[in-house]
Short mmCIF file of C-alpha atoms in Angstrom, two decimals:
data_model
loop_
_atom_site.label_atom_id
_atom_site.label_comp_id
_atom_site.label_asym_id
_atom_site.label_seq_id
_atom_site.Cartn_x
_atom_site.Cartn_y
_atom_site.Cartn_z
CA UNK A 1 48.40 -23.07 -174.95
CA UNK A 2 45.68 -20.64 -175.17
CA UNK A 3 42.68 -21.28 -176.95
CA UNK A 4 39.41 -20.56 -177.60
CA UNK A 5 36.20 -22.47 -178.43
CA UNK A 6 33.20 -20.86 -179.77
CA UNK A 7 29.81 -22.64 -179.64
CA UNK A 8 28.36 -20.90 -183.61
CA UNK A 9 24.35 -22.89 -182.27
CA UNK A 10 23.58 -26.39 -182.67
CA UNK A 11 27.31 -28.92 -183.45
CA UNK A 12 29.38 -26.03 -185.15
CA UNK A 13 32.05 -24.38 -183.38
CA UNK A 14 34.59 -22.36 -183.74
CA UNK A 15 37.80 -23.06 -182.56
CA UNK A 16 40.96 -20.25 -182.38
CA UNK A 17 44.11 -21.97 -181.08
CA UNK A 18 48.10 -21.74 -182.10
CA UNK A 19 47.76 -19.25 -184.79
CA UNK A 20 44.91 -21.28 -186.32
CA UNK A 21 41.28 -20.74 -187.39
CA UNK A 22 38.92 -23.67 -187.66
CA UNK A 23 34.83 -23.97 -187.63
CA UNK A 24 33.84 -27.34 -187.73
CA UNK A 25 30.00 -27.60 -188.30
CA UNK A 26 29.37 -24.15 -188.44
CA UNK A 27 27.66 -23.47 -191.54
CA UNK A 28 24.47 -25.54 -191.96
CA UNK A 29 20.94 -25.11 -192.70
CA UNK A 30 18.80 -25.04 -189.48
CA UNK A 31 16.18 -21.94 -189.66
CA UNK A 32 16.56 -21.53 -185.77
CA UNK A 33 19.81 -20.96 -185.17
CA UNK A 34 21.03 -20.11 -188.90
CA UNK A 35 24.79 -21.63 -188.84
CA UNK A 36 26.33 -18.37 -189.37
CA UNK A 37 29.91 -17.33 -188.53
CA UNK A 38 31.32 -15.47 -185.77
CA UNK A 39 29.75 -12.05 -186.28
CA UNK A 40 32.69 -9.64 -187.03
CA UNK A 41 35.00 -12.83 -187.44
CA UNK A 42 36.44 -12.80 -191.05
CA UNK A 43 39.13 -15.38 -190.64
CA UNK A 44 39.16 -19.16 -191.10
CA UNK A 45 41.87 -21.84 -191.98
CA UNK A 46 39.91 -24.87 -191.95
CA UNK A 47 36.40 -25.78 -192.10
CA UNK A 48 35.34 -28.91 -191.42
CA UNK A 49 32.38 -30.81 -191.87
CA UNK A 50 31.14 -33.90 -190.34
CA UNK A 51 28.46 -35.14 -192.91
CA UNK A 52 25.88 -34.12 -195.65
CA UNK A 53 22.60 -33.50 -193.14
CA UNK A 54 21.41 -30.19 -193.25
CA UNK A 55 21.86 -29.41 -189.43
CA UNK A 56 25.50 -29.46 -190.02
CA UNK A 57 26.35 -28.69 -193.58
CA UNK A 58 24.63 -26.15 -195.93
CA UNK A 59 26.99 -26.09 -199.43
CA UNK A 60 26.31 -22.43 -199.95
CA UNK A 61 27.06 -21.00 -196.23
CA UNK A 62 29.71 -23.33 -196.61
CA UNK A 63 31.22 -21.96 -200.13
CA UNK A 64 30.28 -18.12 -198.86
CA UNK A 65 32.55 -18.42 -195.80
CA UNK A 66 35.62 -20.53 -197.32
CA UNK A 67 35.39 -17.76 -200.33
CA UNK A 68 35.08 -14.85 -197.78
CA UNK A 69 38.42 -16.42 -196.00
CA UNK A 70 40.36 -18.27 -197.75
CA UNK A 71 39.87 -21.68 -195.40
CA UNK A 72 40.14 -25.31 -196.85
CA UNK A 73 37.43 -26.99 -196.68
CA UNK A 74 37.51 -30.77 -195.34
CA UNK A 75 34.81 -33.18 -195.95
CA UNK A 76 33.51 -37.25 -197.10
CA UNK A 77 32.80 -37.37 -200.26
CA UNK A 78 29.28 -36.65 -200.12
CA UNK A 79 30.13 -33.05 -198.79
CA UNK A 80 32.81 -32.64 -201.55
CA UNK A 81 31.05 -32.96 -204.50
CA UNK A 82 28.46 -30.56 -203.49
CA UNK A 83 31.37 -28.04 -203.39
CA UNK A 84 33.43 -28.47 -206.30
CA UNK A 85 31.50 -26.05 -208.61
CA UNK A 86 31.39 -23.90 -205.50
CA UNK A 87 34.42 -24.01 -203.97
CA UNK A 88 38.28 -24.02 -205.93
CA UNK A 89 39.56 -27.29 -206.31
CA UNK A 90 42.63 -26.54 -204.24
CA UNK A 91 40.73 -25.86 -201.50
CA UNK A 92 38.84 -29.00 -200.61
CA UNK A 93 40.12 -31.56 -199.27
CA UNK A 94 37.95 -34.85 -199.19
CA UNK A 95 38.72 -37.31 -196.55
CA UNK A 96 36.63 -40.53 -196.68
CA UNK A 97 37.64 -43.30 -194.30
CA UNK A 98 36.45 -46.56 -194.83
CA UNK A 99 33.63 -47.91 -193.14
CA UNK A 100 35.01 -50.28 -190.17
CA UNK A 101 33.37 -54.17 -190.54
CA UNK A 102 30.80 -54.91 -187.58
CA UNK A 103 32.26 -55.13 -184.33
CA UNK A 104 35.87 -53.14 -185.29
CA UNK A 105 37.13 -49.97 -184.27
CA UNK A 106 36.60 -46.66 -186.74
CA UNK A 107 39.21 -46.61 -189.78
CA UNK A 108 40.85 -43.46 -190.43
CA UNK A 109 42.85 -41.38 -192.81
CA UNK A 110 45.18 -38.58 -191.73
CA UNK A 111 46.12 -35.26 -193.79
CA UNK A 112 48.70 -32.91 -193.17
CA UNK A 113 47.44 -29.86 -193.92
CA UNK A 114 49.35 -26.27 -193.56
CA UNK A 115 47.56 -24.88 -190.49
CA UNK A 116 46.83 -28.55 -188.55
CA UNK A 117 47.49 -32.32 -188.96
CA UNK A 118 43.53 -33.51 -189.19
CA UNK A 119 42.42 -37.37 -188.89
CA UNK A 120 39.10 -38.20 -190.08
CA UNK A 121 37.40 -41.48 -188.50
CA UNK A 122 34.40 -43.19 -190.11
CA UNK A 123 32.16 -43.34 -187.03
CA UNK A 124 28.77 -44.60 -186.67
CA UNK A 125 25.78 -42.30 -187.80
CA UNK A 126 25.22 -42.21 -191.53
CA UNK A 127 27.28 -44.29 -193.85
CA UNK A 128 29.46 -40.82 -194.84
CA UNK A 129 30.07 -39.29 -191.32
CA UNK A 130 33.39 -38.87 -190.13
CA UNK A 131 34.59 -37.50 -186.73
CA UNK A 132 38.06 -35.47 -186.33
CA UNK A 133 40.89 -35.51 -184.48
CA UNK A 134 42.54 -32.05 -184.98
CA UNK A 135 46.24 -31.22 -184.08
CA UNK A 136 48.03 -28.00 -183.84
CA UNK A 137 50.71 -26.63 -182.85
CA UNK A 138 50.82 -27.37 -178.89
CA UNK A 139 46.55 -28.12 -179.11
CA UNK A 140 44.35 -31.59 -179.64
CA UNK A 141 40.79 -31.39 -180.11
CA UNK A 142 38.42 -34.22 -181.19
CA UNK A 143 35.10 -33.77 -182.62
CA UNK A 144 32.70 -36.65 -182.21
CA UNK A 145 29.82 -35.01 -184.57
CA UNK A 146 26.77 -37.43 -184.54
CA UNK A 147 28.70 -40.71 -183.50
CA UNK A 148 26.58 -43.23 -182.04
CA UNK A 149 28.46 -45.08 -180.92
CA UNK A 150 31.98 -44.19 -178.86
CA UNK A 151 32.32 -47.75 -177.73
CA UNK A 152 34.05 -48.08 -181.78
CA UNK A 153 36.93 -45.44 -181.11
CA UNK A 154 40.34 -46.74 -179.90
CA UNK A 155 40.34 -44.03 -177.41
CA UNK A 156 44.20 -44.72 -177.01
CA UNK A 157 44.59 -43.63 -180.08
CA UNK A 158 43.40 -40.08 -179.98
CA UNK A 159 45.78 -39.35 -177.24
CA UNK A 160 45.42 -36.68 -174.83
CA UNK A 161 43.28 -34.17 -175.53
CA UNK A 162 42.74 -30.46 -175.19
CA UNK A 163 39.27 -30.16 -175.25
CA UNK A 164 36.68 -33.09 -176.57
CA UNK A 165 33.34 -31.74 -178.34
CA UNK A 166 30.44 -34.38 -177.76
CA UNK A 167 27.07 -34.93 -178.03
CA UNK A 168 25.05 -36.60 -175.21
CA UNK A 169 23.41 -39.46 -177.15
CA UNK A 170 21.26 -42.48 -175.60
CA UNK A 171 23.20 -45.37 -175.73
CA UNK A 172 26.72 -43.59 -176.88
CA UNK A 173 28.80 -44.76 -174.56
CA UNK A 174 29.42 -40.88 -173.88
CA UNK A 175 30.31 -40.94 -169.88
CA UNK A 176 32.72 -43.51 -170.33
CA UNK A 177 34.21 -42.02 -173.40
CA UNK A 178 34.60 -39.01 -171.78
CA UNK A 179 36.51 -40.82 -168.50
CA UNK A 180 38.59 -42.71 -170.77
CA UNK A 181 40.03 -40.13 -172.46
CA UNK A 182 40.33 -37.42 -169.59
CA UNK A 183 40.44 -34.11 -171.44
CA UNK A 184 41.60 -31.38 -170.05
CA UNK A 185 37.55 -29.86 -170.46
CA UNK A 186 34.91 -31.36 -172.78
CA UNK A 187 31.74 -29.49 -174.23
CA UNK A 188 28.57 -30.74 -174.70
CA UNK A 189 27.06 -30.40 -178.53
CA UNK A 190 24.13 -30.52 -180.63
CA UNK A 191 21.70 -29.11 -178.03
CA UNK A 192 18.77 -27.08 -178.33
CA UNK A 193 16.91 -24.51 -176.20
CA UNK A 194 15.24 -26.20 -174.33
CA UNK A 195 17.84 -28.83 -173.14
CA UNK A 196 20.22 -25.68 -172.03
CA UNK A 197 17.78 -24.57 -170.19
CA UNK A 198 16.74 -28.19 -168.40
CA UNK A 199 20.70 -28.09 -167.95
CA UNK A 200 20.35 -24.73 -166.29
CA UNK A 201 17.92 -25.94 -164.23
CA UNK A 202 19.97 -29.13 -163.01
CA UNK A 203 17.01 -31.26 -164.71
CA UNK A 204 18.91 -32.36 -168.32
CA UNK A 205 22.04 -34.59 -167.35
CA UNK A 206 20.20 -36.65 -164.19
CA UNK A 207 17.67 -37.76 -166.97
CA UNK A 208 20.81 -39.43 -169.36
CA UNK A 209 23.06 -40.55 -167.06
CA UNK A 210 23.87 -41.32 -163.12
CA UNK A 211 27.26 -38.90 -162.98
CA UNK A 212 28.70 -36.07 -164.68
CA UNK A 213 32.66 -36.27 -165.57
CA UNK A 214 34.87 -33.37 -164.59
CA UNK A 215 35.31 -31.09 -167.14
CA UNK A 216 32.10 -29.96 -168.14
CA UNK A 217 31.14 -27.13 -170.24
CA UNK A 218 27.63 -26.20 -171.95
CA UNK A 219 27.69 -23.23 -173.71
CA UNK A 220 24.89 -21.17 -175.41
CA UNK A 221 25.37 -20.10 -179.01
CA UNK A 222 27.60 -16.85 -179.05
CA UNK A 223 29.12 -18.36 -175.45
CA UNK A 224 33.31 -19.41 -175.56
CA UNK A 225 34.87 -21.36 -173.55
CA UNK A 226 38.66 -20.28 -172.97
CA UNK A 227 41.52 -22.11 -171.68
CA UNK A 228 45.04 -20.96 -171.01
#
């Protein structure tokens, strides 16, 4: 299945694969990198957003690109009521997992929505922060967002996976997350400058951790990674 995945500059991406459009992250609020689309890029079926901080969600870049498109836009509750006097009601869809008790695995809730099947998991960062699984037709990604803490995802449960979009975090569990699940290639999020350019250098990863799964991809804002 052919596919492409677009880092848009900090944990937003876009991702084109099986007919289907969807930014996840994309449109936030950091001055540096400004969250903007795709330049030239006017289509979008989905647009997803992990949780309410402003380096991942901004309510009007978010309402200017799902009116611009047309796209759904899929959020916890605390992204969803920013929206509704923004955004037509037919066109959000709220997804707000319960928060797992100490010690269990993430909850989830799934939605069938026309362009993908989407399961939202209450992982660990803020109390409103959900990660997604995302299906299409013939392509699985999973998008971790600001979990802390992969140890909490029954890994079994997401299934094989196309590409997994991750963030390297201190104590995450991330390397063996990444092992246990085996995606075909996996992409490295919420990075800045300076930390692509330690990577660059071969000086970023050997600081966090003692290997480096297969799979690897870092990518600069504006960069894609394809995959046939």
């Amino acid at each position: 299945m052919a596919a492409q995945v677009t880092l848009i500059s900090n944990a937003g991406l876009c991702i084109a694969a099986a007919g289907a459009v969807v930014y996840v992250d994309a449109f936030h609020g950091l001055a540096d990198e400004g969250g903007q689309a795709v330049p030239g890029d006017d289509r979008a079926d989905l647009i997803l957003v992990t949780h309410a901080h402003r380096d991942h969600f901004d309510a009007r870049r978010v309402a200017d690109a799902a009116g611009r498109t047309g796209a759904t836009v899929v959020g916890p509750r605390s992204v969803i009521r920013r929206l509704r006097d923004r955004v037509p009601a037919d066109r959000l869809c709220e997804m707000e997992p319960p928060l797992a008790p100490a010690g269990e695995c993430a909850r989830s809730v799934c939605r069938q929505l026309p362009s993908a099947r989407v399961t939202a998991l209450r992982t660990f960062h803020t109390r409103d922060h959900n990660s997604y699984l995302v299906e299409t037709a013939g392509f699985r990604f999973f998008h971790d967002g600001d979990n802390e803490d992969t140890s909490r995802i029954d890994a079994a449960a997401l299934g094989a996976l196309d590409v997994l979009l991750i963030g390297p975090w201190w104590g995450g569990g991330w390397v063996a997350f990444i092992e246990t699940l085996a995606p075909r290639r996996y992409v490295l999020i919420h990075l800045d400058a300076d930390e692509r350019r330690r990577h660059a250098a071969g000086t970023f990863l050997p600081d966090l951790c003692d290997h480096v799964p297969d799979g690897l991809a870092v990518l600069a804002p504006g960069e894609m990674l394809c995959l046939d």
